[in-house]
Short mmCIF file of C-alpha atoms in Angstrom, two decimals:
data_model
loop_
_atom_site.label_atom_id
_atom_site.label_comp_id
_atom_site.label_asym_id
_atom_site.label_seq_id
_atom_site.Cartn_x
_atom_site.Cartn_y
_atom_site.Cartn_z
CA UNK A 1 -2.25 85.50 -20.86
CA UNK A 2 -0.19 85.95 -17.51
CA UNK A 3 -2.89 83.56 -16.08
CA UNK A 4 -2.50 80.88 -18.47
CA UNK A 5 1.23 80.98 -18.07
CA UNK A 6 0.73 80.86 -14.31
CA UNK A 7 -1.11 77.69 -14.81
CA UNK A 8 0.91 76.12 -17.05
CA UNK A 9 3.93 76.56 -15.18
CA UNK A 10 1.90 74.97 -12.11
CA UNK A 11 0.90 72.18 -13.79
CA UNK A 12 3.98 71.32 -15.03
CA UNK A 13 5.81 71.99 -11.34
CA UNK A 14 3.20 69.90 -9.50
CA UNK A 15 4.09 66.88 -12.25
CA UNK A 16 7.23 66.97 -12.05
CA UNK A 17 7.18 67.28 -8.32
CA UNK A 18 4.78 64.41 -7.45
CA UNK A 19 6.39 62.49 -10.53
CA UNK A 20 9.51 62.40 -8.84
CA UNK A 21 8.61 61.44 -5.23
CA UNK A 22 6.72 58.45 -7.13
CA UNK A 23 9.58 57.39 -8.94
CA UNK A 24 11.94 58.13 -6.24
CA UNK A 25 9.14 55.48 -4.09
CA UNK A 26 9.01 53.07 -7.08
CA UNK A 27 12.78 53.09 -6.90
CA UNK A 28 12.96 52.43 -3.03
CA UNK A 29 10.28 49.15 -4.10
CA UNK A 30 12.57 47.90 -7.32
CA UNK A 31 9.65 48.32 -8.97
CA UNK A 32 9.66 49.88 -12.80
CA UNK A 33 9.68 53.69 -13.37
CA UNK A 34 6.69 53.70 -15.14
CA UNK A 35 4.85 52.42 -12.39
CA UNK A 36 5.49 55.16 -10.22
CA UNK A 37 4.60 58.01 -13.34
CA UNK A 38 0.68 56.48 -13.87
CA UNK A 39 0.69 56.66 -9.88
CA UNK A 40 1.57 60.09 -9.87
CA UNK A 41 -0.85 60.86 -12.63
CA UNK A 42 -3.45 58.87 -11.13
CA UNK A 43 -2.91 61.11 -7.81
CA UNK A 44 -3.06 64.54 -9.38
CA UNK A 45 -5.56 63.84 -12.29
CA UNK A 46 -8.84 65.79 -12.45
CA UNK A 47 -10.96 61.97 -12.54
CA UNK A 48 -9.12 61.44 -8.70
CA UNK A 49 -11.18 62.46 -5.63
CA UNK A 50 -11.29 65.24 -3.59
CA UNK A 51 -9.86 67.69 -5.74
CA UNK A 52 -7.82 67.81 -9.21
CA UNK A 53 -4.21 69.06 -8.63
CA UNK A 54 -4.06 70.13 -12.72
CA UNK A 55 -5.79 73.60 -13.41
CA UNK A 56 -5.66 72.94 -17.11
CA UNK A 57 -6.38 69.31 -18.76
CA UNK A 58 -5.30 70.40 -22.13
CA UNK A 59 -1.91 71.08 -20.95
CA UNK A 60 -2.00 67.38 -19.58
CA UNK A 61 -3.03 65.98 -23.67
CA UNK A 62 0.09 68.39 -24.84
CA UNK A 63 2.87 67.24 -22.79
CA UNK A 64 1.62 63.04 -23.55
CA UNK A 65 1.20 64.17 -27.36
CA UNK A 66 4.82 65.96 -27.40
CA UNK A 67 5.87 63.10 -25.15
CA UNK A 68 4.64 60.17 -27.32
CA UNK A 69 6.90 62.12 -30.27
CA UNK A 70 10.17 62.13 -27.73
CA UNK A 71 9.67 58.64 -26.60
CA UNK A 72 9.16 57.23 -30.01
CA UNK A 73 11.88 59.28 -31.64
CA UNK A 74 14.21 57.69 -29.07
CA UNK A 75 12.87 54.04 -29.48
CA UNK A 76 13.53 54.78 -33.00
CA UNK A 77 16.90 55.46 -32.43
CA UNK A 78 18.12 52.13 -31.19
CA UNK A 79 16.66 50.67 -34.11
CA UNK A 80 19.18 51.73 -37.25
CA UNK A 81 18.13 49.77 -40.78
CA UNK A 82 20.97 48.14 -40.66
CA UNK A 83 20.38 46.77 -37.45
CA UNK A 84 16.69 46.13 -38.59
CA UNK A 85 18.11 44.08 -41.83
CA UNK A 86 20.05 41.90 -39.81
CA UNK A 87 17.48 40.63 -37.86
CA UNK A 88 16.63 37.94 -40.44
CA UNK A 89 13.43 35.99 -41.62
CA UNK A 90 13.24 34.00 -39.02
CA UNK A 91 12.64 36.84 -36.47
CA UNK A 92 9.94 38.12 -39.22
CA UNK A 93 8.00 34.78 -39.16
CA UNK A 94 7.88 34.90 -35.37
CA UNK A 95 7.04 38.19 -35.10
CA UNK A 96 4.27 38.02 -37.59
CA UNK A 97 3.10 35.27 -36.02
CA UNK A 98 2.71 36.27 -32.67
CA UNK A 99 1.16 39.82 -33.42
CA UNK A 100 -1.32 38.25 -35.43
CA UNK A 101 -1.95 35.59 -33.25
CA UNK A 102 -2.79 38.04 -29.94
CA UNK A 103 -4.59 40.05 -32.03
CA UNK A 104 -6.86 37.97 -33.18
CA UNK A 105 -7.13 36.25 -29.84
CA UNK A 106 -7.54 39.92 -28.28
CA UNK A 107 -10.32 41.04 -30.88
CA UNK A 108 -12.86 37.60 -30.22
CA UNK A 109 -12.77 38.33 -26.56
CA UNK A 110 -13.53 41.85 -26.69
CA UNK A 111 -16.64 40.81 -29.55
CA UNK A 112 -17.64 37.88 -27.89
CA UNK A 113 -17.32 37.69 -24.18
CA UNK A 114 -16.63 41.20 -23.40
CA UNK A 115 -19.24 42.80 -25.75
CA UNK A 116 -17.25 45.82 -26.45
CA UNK A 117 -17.66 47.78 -30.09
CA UNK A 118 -15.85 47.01 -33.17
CA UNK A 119 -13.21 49.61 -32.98
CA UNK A 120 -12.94 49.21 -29.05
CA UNK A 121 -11.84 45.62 -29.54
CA UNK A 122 -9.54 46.61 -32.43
CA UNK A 123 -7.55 49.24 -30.13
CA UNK A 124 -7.64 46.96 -27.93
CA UNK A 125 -6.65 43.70 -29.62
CA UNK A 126 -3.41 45.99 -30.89
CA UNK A 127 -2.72 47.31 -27.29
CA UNK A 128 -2.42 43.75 -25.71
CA UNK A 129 0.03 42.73 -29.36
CA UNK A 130 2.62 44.64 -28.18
CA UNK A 131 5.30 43.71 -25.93
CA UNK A 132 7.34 46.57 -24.45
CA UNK A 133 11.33 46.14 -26.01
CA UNK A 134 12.45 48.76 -23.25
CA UNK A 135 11.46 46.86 -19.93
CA UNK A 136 12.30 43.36 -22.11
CA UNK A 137 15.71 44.92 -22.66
CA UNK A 138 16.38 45.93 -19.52
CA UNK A 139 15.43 42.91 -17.60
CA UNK A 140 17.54 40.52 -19.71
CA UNK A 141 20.63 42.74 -19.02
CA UNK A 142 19.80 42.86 -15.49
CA UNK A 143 19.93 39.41 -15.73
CA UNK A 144 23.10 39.10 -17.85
CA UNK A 145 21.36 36.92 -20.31
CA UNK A 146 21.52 39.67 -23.17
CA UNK A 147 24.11 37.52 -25.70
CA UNK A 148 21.83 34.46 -25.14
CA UNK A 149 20.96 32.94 -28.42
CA UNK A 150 16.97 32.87 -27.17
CA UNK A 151 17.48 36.86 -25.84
CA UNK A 152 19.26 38.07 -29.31
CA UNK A 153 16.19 36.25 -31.10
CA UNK A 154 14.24 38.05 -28.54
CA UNK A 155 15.04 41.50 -29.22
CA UNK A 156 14.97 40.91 -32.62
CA UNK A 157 11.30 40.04 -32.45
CA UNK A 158 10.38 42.98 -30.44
CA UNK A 159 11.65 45.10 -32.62
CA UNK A 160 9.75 43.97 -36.10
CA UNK A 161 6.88 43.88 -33.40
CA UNK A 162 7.47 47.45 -32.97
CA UNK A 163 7.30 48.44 -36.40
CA UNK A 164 3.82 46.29 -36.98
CA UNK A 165 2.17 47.64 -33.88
CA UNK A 166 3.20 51.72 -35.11
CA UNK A 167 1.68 50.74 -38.50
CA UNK A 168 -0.94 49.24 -37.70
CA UNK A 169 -2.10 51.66 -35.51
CA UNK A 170 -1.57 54.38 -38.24
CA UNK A 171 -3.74 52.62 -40.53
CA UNK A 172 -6.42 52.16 -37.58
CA UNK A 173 -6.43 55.69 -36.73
CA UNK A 174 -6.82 56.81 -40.85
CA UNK A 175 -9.20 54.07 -41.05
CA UNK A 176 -11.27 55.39 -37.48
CA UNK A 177 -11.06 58.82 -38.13
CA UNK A 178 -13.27 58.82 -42.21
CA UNK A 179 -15.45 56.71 -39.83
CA UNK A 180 -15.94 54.63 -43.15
CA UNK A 181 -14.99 51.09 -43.19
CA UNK A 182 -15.16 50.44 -47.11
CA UNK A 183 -12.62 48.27 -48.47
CA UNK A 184 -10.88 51.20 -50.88
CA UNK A 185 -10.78 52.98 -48.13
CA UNK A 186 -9.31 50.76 -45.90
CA UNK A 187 -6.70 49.82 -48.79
CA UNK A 188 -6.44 53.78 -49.08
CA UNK A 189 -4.89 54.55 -45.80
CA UNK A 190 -2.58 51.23 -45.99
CA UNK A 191 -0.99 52.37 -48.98
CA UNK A 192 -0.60 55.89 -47.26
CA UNK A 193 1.05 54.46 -44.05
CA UNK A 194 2.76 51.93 -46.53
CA UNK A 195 4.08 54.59 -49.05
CA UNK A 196 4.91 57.21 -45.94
CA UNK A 197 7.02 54.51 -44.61
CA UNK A 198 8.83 53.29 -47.80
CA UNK A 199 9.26 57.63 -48.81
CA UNK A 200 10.85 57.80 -45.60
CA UNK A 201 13.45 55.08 -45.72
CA UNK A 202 14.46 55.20 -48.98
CA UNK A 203 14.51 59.22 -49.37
CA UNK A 204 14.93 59.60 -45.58
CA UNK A 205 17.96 57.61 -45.21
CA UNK A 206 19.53 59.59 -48.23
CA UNK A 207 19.48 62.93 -46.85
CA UNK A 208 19.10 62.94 -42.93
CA UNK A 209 21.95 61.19 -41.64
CA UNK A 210 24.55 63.41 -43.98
CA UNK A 211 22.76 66.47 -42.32
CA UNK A 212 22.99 65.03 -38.64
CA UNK A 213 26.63 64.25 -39.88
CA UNK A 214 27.26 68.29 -40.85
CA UNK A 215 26.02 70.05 -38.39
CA UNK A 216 28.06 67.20 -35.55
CA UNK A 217 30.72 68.43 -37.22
CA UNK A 218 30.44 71.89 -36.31
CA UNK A 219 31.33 69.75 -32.46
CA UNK A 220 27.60 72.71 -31.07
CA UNK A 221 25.80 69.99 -29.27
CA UNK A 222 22.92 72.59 -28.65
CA UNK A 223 22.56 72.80 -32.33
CA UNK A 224 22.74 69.38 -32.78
CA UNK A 225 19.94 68.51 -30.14
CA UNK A 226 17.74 71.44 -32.11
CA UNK A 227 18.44 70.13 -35.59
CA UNK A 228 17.72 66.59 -34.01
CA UNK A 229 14.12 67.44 -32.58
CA UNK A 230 13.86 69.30 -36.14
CA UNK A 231 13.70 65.92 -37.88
CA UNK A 232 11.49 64.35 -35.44
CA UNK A 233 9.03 66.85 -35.03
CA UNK A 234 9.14 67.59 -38.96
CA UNK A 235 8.19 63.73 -39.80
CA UNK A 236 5.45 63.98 -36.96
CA UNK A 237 3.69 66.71 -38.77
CA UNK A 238 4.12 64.84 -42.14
CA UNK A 239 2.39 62.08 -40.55
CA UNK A 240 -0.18 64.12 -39.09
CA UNK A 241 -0.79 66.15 -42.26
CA UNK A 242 -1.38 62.97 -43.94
CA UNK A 243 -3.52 61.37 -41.95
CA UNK A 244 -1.36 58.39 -40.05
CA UNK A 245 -0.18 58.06 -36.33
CA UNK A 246 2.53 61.04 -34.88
CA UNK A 247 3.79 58.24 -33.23
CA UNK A 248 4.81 56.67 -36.28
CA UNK A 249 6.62 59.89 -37.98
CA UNK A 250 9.06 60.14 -34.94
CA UNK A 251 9.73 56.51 -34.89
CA UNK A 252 11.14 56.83 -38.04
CA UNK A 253 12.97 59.43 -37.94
CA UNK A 254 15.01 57.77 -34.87
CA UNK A 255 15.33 55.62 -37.22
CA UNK A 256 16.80 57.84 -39.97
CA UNK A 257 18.65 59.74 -37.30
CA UNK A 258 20.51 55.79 -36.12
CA UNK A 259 21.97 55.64 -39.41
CA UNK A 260 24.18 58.84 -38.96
CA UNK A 261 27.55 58.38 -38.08
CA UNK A 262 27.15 60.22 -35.34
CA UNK A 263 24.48 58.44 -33.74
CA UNK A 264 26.27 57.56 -30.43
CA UNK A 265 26.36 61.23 -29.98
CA UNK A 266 23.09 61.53 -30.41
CA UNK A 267 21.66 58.81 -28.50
CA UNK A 268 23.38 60.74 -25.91
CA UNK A 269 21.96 63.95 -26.14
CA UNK A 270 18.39 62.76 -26.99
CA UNK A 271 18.38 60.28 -23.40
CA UNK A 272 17.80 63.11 -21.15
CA UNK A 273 15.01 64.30 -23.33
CA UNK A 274 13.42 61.50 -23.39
CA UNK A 275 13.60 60.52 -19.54
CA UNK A 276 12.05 63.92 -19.04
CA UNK A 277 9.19 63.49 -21.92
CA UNK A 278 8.82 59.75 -20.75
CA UNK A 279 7.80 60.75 -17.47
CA UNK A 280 5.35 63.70 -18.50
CA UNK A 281 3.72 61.10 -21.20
CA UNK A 282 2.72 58.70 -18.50
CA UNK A 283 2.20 60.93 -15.75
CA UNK A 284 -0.37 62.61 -18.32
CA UNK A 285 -1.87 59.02 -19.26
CA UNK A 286 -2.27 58.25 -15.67
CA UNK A 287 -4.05 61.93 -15.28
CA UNK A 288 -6.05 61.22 -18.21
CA UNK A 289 -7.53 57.82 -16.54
CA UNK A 290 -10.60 58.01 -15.49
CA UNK A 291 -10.54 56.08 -12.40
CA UNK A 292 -13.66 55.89 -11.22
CA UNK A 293 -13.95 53.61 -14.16
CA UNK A 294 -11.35 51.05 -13.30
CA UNK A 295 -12.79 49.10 -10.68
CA UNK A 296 -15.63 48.43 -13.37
CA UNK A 297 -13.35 46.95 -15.44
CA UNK A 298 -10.57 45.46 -13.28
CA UNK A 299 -11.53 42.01 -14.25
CA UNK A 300 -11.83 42.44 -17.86
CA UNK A 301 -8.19 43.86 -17.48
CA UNK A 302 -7.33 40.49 -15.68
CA UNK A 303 -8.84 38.42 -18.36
CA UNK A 304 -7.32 40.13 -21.42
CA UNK A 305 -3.75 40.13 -19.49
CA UNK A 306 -4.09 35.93 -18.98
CA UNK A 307 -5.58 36.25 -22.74
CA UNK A 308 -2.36 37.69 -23.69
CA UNK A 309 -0.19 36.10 -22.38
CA UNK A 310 -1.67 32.60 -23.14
CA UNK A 311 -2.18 33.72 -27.11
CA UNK A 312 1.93 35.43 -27.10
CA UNK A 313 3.64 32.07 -24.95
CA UNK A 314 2.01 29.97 -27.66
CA UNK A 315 2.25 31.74 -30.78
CA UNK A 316 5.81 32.45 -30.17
CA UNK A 317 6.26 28.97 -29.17
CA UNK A 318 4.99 26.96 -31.74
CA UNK A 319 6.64 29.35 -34.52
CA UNK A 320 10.19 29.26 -32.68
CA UNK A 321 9.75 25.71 -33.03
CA UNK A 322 8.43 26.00 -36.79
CA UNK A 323 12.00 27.78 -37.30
CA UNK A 324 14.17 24.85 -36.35
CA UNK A 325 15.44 26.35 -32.57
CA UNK A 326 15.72 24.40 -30.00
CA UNK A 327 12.92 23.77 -27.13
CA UNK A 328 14.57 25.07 -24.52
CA UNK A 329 14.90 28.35 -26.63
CA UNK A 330 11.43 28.34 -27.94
CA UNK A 331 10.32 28.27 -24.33
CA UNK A 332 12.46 30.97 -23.54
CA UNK A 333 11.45 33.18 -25.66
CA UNK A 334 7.83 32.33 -25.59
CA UNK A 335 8.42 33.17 -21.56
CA UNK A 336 10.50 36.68 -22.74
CA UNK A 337 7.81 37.72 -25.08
CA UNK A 338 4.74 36.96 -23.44
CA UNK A 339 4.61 39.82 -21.10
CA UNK A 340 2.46 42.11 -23.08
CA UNK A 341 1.86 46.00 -22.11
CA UNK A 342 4.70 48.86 -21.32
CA UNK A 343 4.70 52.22 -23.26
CA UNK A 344 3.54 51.49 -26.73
CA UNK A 345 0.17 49.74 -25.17
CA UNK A 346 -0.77 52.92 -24.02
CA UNK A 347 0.51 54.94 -26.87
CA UNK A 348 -2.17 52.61 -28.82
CA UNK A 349 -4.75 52.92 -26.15
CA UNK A 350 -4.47 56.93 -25.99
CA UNK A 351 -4.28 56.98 -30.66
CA UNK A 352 -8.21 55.68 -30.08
CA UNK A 353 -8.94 58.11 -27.47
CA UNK A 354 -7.20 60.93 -29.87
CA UNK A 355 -9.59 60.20 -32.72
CA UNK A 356 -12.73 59.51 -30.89
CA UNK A 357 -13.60 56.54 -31.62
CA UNK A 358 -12.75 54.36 -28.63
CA UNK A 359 -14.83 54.44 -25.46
CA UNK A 360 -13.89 55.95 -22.32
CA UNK A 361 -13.16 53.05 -20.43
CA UNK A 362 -10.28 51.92 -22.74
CA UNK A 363 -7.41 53.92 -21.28
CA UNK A 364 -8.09 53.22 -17.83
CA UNK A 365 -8.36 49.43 -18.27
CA UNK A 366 -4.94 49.66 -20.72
CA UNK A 367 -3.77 51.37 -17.90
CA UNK A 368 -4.41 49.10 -15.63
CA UNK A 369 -3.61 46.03 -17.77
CA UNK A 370 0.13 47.67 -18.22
CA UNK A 371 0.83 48.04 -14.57
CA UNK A 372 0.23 44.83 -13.97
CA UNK A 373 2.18 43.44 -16.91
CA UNK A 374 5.33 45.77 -16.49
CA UNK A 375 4.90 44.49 -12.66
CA UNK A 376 5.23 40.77 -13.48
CA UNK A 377 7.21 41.12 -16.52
CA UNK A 378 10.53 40.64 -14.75
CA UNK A 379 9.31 37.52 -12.73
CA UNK A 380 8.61 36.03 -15.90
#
């Protein structure tokens, strides 16, 4: 037991160590965060020559599983319903639109021109659907162009996107783990995800944020962070137990935990938590990459990023357009939204790799495919 400590504790010193001189280098480029994590992960993984830094590659798949809970719980938490409501149809159409749009686009290439198996082009039709709402967010602010008409219509987009990627890849991952593809049982584990979802929201929004509420008033921020993590975890586990995506349990639950009154509070507290889990998740994914395999399939990766982005500019486009906005903001936000990749592509990537049915190759190339679109995502 002392051993296993020991190496635990080692693992997680020599990630955060080489995690932060990455990020600290990443920072020094103006290059994203994330970057610098799947470097650092990439550098001390057990697939990287001479020598693996990590004594222990199950503690690696622990800290990205309880990492993909933090992150998600957090995302969650910008997201209250109320917010989500006032989004409107027209951000629904768009969204919609362009999900199934790259999808589709996504799952012919990997059939037809990439020969990769059915649920290998599924996982990764969804990974290159989603566009990341944290680097999208960021760059329009660094740009001050947050309170543009064409960025509002933006976010709003992203975040229904959000919501269809999570479900979708809960239903996948019920779907891929029976290993049966019959239609009841395909309609079986959407009307799971579909009735976990609606349970949550409409019993979940009852009872959650008045509890948040109580124990803020008792002004014990260290309870409040526990009883916080409580909810997240606790939805996580429901998910799990019932067959659907972890990531999708703490997503809602941010979202449950948004509509307390005391949500600035908590969005707050939970930041630091999940900057730290943030950086173990991808650190982890990058360790997990096996990258003797990527320079196999660094020009698939370059075809399904031009794929993407030609089936998201377009989609988005033409359905902006559809809407009644103007050109100019249909462009814009076919440019904003057409930079696929960031956390939730790998979050999607790794859900295959959890259940076994996705090949080895599909992390890696994710990987790769989200460096390279969280690179360029600000110049476009």
């Amino acid at each position: 037991m002392v051993i296993e400590i020991g190496q635990i504790v080692q693992d997680f010193a020599v990630i955060m160590i080489v995690a932060s001189v990455m990020a600290l280098i990443s920072f020094k480029l103006k290059q994203p965060m994330v970057i610098g994590y799947i470097g650092a992960g990439i550098i001390i993984g057990p697939y990287t020559p001479p020598f693996s830094f990590i004594l222990n590659v199950e503690v690696l798949n622990l800290f990205a599983e309880i990492g993909i809970i933090l992150l998600l719980f957090v995302v969650g938490m910008e997201f209250p319903i109320e917010k989500l409501r006032k989004i409107g149809r027209k951000a629904f159409v768009i969204a919609i639109s362009e999900a199934f749009g790259t999808f589709s686009a996504g799952y012919l290439v990997g059939q037809v021109a990439l020969n990769f198996s059915f649920f290998d082009s599924l996982f990764l039709a969804l990974a290159i659907s989603v566009t990341s709402t944290v680097i999208v967010m960021r760059v329009l602010e660094e740009l001050n162009m947050i309170r543009d008409e064409a960025s509002l219509l933006i976010l709003g987009v992203a975040i229904i996107e959000d919501i269809i990627i999570i479900s979708l890849l809960a239903i996948l991952q019920s779907v891929g783990s029976t290993g049966n593809l019959s239609f009841i049982d395909i309609g079986f584990s959407i009307g799971i995800t579909i009735a976990f979802i609606a349970g949550v929201l409409l019993i979940g929004s009852k009872t959650v944020p008045k509890l948040v509420d109580y124990v803020s008033r008792t002004n014990q921020h260290d309870v409040l962070v526990v009883a916080m993590l409580g909810v997240a975890f606790g939805l996580a586990f429901v998910a799990y137990q019932i067959g659907i995506s972890v990531a999708a349990g703490a997503f809602f639950a941010g979202v449950l935990i948004a509509e307390s009154k005391s949500h600035s509070v908590t969005r707050v507290l939970a930041t630091p938590l999940r900057d730290m889990f943030a950086a173990l998740f991808f650190v982890s994914v990058g360790a997990l990459m096996d990258v003797t395999l990527l320079l196999l399939f660094i020009v698939p990766a370059l075809v399904l990023v031009a794929v993407s982005l030609a089936a998201k500019f377009f989609t988005v486009f033409l359905a902006t357009k559809y809407q009644g906005f103007s050109r100019l903001t249909s462009l814009r936000a076919g440019f904003g939204l057409s930079s696929s990749g960031g956390e939730l592509a790998l979050v999607v990537a790794k859900g295959g790799t959890d259940v076994g049915i996705t090949g080895s190759f599909l992390l890696p190339m994710v990987g790769a495919m989200t460096i390279i679109t969280t690179f360029i995502s600000p110049y476009v």
